[in-house]
mmCIF file of C-alpha atoms in Angstrom:
data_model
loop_
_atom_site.group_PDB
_atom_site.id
_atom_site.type_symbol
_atom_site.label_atom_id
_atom_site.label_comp_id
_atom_site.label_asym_id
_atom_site.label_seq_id
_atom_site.Cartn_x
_atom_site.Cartn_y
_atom_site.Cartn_z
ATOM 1 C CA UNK A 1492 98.671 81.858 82.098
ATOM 2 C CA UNK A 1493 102.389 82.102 81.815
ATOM 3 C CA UNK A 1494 104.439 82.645 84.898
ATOM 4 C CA UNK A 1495 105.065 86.163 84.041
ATOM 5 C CA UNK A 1496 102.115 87.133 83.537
ATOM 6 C CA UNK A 1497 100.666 85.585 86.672
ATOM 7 C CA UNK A 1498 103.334 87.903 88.768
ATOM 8 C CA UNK A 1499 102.905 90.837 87.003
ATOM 9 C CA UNK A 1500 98.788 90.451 87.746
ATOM 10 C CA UNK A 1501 100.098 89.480 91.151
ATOM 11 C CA UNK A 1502 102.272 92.999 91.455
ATOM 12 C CA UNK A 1503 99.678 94.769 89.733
ATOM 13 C CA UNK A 1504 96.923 93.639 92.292
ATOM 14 C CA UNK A 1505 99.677 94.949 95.459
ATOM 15 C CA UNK A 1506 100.408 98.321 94.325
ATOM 16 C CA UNK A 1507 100.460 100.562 96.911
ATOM 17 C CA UNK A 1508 101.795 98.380 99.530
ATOM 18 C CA UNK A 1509 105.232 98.937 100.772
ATOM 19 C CA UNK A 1510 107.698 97.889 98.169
ATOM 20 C CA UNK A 1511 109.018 94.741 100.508
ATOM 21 C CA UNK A 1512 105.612 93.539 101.029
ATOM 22 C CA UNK A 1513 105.553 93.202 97.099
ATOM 23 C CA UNK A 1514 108.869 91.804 96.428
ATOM 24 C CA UNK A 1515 108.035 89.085 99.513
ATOM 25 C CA UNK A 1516 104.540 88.088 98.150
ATOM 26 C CA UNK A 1517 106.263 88.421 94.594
ATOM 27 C CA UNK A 1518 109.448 85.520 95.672
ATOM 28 C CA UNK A 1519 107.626 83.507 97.556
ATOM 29 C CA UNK A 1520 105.216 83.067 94.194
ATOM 30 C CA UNK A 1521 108.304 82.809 92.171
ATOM 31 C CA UNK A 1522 109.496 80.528 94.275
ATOM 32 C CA UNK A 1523 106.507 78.250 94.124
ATOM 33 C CA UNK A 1524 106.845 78.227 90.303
ATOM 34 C CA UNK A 1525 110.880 77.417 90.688
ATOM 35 C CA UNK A 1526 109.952 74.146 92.459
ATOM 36 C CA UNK A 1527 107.335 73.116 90.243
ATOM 37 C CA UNK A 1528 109.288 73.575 87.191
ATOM 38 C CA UNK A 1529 111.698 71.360 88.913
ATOM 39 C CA UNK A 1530 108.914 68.910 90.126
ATOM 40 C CA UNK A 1531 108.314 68.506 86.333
ATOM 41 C CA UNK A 1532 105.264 70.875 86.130
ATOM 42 C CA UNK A 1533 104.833 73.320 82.973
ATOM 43 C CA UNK A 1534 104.167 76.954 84.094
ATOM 44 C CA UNK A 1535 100.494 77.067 82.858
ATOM 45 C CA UNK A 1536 99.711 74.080 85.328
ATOM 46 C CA UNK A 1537 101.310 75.666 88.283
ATOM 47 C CA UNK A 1538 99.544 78.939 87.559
ATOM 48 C CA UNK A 1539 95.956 77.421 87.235
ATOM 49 C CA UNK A 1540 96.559 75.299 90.752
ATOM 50 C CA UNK A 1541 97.876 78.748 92.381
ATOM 51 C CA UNK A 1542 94.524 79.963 91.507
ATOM 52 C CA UNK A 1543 93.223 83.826 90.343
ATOM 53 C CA UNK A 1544 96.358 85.969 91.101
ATOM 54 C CA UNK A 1545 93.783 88.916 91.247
ATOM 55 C CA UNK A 1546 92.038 87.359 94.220
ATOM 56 C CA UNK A 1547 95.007 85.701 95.926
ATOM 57 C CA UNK A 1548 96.314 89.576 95.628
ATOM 58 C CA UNK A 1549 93.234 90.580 97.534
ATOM 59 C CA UNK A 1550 93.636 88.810 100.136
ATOM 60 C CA UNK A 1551 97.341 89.248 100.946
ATOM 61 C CA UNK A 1552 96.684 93.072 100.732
ATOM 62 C CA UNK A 1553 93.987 92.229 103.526
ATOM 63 C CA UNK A 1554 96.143 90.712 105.531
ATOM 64 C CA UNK A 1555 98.595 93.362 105.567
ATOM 65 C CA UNK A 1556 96.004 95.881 105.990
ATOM 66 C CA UNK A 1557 94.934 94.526 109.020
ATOM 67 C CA UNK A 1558 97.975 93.793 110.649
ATOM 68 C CA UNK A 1559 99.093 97.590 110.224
ATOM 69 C CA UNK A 1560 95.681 98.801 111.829
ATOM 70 C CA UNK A 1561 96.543 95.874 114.868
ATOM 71 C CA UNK A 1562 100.107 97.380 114.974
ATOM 72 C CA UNK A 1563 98.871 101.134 114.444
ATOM 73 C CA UNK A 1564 96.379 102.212 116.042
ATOM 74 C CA UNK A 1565 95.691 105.258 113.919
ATOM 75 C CA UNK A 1566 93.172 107.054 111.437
ATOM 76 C CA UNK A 1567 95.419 105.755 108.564
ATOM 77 C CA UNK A 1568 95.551 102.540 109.279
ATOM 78 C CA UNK A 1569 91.429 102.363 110.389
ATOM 79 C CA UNK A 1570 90.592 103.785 106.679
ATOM 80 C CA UNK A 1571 93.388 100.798 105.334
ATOM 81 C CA UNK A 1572 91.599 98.074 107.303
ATOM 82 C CA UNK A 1573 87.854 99.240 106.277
ATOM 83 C CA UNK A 1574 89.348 99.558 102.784
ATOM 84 C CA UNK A 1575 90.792 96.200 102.468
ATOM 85 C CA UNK A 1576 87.339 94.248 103.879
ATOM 86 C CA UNK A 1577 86.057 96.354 101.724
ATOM 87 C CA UNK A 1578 88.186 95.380 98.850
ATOM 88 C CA UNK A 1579 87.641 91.343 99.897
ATOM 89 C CA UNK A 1580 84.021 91.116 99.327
ATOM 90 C CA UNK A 1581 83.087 90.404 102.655
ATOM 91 C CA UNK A 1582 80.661 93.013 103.218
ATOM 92 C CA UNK A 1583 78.779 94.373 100.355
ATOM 93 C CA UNK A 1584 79.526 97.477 99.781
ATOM 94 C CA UNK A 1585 76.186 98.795 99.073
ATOM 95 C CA UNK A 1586 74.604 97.378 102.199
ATOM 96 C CA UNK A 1587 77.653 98.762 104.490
ATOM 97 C CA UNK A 1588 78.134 102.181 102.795
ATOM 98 C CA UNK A 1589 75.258 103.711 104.203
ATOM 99 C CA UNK A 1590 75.657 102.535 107.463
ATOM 100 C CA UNK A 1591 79.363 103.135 107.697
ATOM 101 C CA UNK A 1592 78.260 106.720 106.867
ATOM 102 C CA UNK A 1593 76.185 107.117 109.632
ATOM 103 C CA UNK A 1594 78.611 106.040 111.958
ATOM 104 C CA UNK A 1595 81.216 107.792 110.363
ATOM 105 C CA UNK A 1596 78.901 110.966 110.853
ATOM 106 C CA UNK A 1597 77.732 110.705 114.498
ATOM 107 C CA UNK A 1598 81.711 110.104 115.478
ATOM 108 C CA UNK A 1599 82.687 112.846 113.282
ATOM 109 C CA UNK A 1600 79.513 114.738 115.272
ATOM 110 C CA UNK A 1601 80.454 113.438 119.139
ATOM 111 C CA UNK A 1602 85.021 114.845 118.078
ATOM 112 C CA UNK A 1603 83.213 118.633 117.015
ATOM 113 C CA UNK A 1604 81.036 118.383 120.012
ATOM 114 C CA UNK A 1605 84.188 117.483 121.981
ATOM 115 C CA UNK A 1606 86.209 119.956 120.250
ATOM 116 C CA UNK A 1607 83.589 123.040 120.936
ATOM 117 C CA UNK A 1608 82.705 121.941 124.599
ATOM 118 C CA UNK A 1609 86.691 122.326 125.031
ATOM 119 C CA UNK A 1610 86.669 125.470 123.750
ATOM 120 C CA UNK A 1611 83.996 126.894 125.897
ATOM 121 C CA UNK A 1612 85.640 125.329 128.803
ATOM 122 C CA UNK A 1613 88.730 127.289 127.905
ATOM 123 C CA UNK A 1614 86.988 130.431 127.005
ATOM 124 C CA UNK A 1615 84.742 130.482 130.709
ATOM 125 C CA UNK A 1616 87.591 129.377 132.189
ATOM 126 C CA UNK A 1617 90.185 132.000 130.620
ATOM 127 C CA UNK A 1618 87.798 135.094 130.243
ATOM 128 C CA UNK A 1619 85.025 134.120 132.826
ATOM 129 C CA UNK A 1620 86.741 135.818 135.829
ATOM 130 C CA UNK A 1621 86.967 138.914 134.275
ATOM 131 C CA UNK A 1622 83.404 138.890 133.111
ATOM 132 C CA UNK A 1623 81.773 139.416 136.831
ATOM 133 C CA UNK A 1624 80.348 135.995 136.696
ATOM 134 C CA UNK A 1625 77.039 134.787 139.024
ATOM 135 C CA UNK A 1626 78.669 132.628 142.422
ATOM 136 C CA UNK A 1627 82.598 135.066 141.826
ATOM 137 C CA UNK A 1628 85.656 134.359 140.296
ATOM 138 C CA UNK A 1629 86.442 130.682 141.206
ATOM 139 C CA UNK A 1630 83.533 129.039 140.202
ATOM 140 C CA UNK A 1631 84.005 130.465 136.318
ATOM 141 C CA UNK A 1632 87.372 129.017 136.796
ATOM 142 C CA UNK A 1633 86.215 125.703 137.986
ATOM 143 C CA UNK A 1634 83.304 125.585 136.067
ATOM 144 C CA UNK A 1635 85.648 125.898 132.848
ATOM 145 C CA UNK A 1636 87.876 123.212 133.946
ATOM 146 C CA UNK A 1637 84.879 121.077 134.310
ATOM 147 C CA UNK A 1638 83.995 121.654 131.068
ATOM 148 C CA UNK A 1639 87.029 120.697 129.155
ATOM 149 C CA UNK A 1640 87.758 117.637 131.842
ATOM 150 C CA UNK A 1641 83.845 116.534 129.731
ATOM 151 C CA UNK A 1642 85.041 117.525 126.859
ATOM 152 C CA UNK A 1643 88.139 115.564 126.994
ATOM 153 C CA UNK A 1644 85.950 112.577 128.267
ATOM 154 C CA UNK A 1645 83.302 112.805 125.410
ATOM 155 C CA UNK A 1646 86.472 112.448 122.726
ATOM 156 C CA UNK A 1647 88.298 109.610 125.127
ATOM 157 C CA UNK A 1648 84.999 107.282 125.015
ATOM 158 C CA UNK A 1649 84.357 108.658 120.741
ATOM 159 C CA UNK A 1650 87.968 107.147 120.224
ATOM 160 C CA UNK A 1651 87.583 104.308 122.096
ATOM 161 C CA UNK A 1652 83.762 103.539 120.307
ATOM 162 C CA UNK A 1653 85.942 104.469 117.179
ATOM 163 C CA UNK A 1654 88.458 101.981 117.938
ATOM 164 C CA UNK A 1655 86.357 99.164 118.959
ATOM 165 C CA UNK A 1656 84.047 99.799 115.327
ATOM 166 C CA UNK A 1657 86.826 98.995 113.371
ATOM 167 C CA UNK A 1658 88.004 96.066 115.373
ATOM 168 C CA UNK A 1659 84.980 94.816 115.334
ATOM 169 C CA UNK A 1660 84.647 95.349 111.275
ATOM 170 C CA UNK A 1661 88.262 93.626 111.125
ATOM 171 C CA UNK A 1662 86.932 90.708 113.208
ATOM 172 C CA UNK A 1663 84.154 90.398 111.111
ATOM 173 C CA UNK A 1664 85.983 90.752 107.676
ATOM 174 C CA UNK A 1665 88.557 88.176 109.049
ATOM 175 C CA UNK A 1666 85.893 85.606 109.916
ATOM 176 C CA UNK A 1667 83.938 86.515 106.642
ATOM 177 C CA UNK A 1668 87.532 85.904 104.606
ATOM 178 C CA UNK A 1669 88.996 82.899 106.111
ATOM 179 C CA UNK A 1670 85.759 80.632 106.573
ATOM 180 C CA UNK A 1671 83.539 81.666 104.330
ATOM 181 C CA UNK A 1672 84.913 83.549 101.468
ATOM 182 C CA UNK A 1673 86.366 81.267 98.687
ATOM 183 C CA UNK A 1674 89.774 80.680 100.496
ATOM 184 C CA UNK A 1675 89.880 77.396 98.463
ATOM 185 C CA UNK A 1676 87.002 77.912 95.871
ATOM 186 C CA UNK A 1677 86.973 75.461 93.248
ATOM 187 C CA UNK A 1678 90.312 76.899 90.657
ATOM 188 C CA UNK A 1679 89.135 76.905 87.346
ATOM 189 C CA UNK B 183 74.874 71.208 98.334
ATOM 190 C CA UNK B 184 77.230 68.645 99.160
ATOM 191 C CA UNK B 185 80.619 70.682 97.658
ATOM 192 C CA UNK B 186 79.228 73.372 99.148
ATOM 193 C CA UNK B 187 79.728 72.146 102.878
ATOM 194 C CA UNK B 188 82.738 70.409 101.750
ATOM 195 C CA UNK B 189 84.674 73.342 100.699
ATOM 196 C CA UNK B 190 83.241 74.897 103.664
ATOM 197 C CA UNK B 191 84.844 72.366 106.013
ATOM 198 C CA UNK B 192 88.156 72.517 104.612
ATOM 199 C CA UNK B 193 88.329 76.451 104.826
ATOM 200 C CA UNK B 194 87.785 75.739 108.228
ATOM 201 C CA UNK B 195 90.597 72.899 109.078
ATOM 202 C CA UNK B 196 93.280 74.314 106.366
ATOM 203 C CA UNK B 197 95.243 76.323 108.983
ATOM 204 C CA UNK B 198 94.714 73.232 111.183
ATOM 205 C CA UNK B 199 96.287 71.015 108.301
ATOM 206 C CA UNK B 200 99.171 73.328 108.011
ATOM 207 C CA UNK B 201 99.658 73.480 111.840
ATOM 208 C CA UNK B 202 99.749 69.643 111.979
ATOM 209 C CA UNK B 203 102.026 69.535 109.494
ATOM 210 C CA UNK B 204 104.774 71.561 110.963
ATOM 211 C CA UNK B 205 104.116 70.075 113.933
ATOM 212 C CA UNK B 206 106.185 67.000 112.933
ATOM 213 C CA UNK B 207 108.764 69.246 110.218
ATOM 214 C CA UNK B 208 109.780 71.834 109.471
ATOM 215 C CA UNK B 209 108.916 72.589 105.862
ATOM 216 C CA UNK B 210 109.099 75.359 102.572
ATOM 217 C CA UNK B 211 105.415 76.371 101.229
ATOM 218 C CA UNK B 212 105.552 74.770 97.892
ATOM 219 C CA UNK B 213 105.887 71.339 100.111
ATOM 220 C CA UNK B 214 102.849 72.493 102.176
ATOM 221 C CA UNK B 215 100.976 73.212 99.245
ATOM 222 C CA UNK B 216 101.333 70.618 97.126
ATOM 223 C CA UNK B 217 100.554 68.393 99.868
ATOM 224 C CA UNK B 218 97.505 69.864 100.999
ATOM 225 C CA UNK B 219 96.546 70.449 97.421
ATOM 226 C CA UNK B 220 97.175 66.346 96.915
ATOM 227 C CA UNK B 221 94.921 65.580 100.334
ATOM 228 C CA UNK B 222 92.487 68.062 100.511
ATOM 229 C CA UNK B 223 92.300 69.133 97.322
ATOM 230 C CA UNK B 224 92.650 73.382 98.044
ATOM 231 C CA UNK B 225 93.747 75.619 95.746
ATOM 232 C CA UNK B 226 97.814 76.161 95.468
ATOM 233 C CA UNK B 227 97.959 79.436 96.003
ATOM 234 C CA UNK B 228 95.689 79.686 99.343
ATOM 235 C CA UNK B 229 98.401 78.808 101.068
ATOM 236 C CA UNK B 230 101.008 82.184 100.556
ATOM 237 C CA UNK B 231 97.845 84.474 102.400
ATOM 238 C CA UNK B 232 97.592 81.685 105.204
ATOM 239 C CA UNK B 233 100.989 81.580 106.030
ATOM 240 C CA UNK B 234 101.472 85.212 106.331
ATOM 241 C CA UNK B 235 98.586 85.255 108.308
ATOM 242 C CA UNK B 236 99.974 82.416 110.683
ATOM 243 C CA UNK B 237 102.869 84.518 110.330
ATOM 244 C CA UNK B 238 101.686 87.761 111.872
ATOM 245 C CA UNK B 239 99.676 85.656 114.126
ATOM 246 C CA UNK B 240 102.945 85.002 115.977
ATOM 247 C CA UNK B 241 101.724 81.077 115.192
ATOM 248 C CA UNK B 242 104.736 80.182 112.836
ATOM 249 C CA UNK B 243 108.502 81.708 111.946
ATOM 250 C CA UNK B 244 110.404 81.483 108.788
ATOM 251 C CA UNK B 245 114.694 81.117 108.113
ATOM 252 C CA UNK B 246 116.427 80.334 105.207
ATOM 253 C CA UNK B 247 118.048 77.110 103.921
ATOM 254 C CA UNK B 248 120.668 78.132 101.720
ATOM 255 C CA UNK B 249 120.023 75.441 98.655
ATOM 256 C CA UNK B 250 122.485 74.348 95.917
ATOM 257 C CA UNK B 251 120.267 75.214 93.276
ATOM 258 C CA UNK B 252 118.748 78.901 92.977
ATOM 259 C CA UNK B 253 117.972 81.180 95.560
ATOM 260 C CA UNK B 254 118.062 80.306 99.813
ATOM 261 C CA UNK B 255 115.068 78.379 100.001
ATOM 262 C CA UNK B 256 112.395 79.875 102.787
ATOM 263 C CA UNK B 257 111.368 77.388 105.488
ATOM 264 C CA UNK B 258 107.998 77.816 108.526
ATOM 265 C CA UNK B 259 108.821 76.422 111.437
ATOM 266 C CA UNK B 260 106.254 76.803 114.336
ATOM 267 C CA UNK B 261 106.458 78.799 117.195
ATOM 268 C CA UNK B 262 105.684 77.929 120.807
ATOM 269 C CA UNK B 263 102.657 79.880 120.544
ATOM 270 C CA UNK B 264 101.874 77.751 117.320
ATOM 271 C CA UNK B 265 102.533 74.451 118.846
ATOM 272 C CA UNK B 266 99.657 75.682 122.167
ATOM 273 C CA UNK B 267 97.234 76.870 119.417
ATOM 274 C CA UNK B 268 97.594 73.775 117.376
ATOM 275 C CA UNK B 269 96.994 71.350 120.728
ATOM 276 C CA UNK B 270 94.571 73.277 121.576
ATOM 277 C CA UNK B 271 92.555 73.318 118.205
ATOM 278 C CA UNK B 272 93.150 69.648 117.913
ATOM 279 C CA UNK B 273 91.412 68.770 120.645
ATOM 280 C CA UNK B 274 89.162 70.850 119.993
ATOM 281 C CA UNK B 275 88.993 69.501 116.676
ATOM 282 C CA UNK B 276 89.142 65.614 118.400
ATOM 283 C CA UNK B 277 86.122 66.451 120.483
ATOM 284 C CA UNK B 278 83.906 67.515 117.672
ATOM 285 C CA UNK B 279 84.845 65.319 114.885
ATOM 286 C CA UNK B 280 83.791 62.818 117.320
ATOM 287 C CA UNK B 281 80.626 64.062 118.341
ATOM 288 C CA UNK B 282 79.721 64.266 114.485
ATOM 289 C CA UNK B 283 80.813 60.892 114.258
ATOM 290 C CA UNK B 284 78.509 59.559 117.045
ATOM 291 C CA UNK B 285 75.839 61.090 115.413
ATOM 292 C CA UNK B 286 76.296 59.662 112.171
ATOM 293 C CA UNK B 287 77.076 56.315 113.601
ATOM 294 C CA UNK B 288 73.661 56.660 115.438
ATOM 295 C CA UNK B 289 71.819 57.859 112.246
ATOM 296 C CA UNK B 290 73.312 54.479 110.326
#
């Protein structure tokens, strides 16, 4: 593999990352090839010890994936980090799928139930005075309150459980990536 | 599977290796690399994901040399966070590589 090519494959496998992420990764493999050409090495040499620019690609997306989702704490950056363990081969797919759509489901199911028990809060709590409620007034307007201070709860501890999946998906994906995963399989 | 623990066990100490050897200079990647590649036989290019993971780890820092030839070249240094993990994982490293050690030594 020529030099170019082995950059362009390299480029090709970062797409979608910010464009300094790629130009970094991109120098500091130019770079390499700079000092081996002046250490007397041809550019097909240096680009079989590198290794599979495909893979090497792989995991340098990984690692920026899951530094945004430590940095970020967001839905974005949750779907980037699942994506890029994903896209290491750490977890196969086919195995994790179905159970990431299950959790993925009963989250999704615990944010509506959040979101509706907040809404009847606000709706006994609003329009429950006026309505002649059983034990007056006050206790329509407390009762409502006490229903959207759940409801607020429920979605608190669903983001948190949320939070604390993906970490833990990260952790393993990490683990999976640096000690098990070919990080120096044999190059061929 | 004899190369199978083998590569296993240098997964494990490569950060280690790279730790150890900023520990006594500062040095550019293609330096780490080919050394590592020389010792412990790894693959080049492992090195570029490692050391941006070190990197975001807070373990190691980079600056530029300007060089007379080409581009500034980029040089890790480690941090002080890098130099407490890497005494810390040496010893831990120290205490186990000895207890396998004994073992063997008792097995012989």
């Amino acid at each position: 593999m020529t030099r170019a090519e082995f950059v362009t494959r390299l480029k090709r496998g970062l797409a979608g990352l910010p464009a300094t992420t790629i130009a970094d990764a991109a120098a500091d493999y130019e770079a390499h090839f700079d000092d081996a050409l002046a250490a007397g090495r041809t550019e097909a040499e240096t680009a079989a010890a590198l290794g599979d620019p495909d893979r090497l690609a792989r995991e340098l997306r990984a690692e920026a994936g899951l530094k945004r989702w430590e940095e970020t704490k967001n839905p974005s950056a949750a779907a980037g980090a699942v994506f890029a363990v994903l896209g290491l081969g750490a977890i196969d797919i086919l195995i994790l799928l179905p159970i990431l759509m299950g959790v993925i489901g009963a989250l999704f199911g615990f944010f509506m139930a959040g979101i509706g028990i907040f809404v009847a809060g606000g709706f006994v709590f609003s329009a429950g005075p006026f309505m002649d409620p059983p034990g007056g007034p006050a206790f329509a307007i407390l009762g409502g309150i006490g229903l959207m201070a759940a409801a607020t709860a429920l979605s608190a501890v669903t983001g948190l459980v949320t939070v604390g999946l993906v970490n833990l998906l990260v952790w393993y994906g990490r683990l999976h990536y640096r000690l098990l995963k070919p990080a120096i399989e044999p190059q061929a | 599977m004899p190369e199978a623990i083998e590569t296993q066990l240098k997964k494990g100490v490569l950060a280690l290796c790279v730790l150890a050897l900023l520990s006594k200079a500062d040095s550019y990647a293609y330096e780490i690399a080919s050394q590592l590649a020389k010792d412990i036989d790894m693959g080049e290019g492992t090195i570029y994901p490692l050391m941006r993971r070190l990197q975001s780890d807070g373990l190691v820092e980079t600056y530029l040399v300007e060089s007379t030839s080409g581009p500034p070249r980029k040089y890790y240094r480690l941090t002080t966070a890098g130099r407490e993990s890497f005494a810390a994982q040496k010893s831990e490293w120290e205490a186990f590589a000895k207890a396998v050690n004994d073992i063997l030594g008792a097995a012989a």
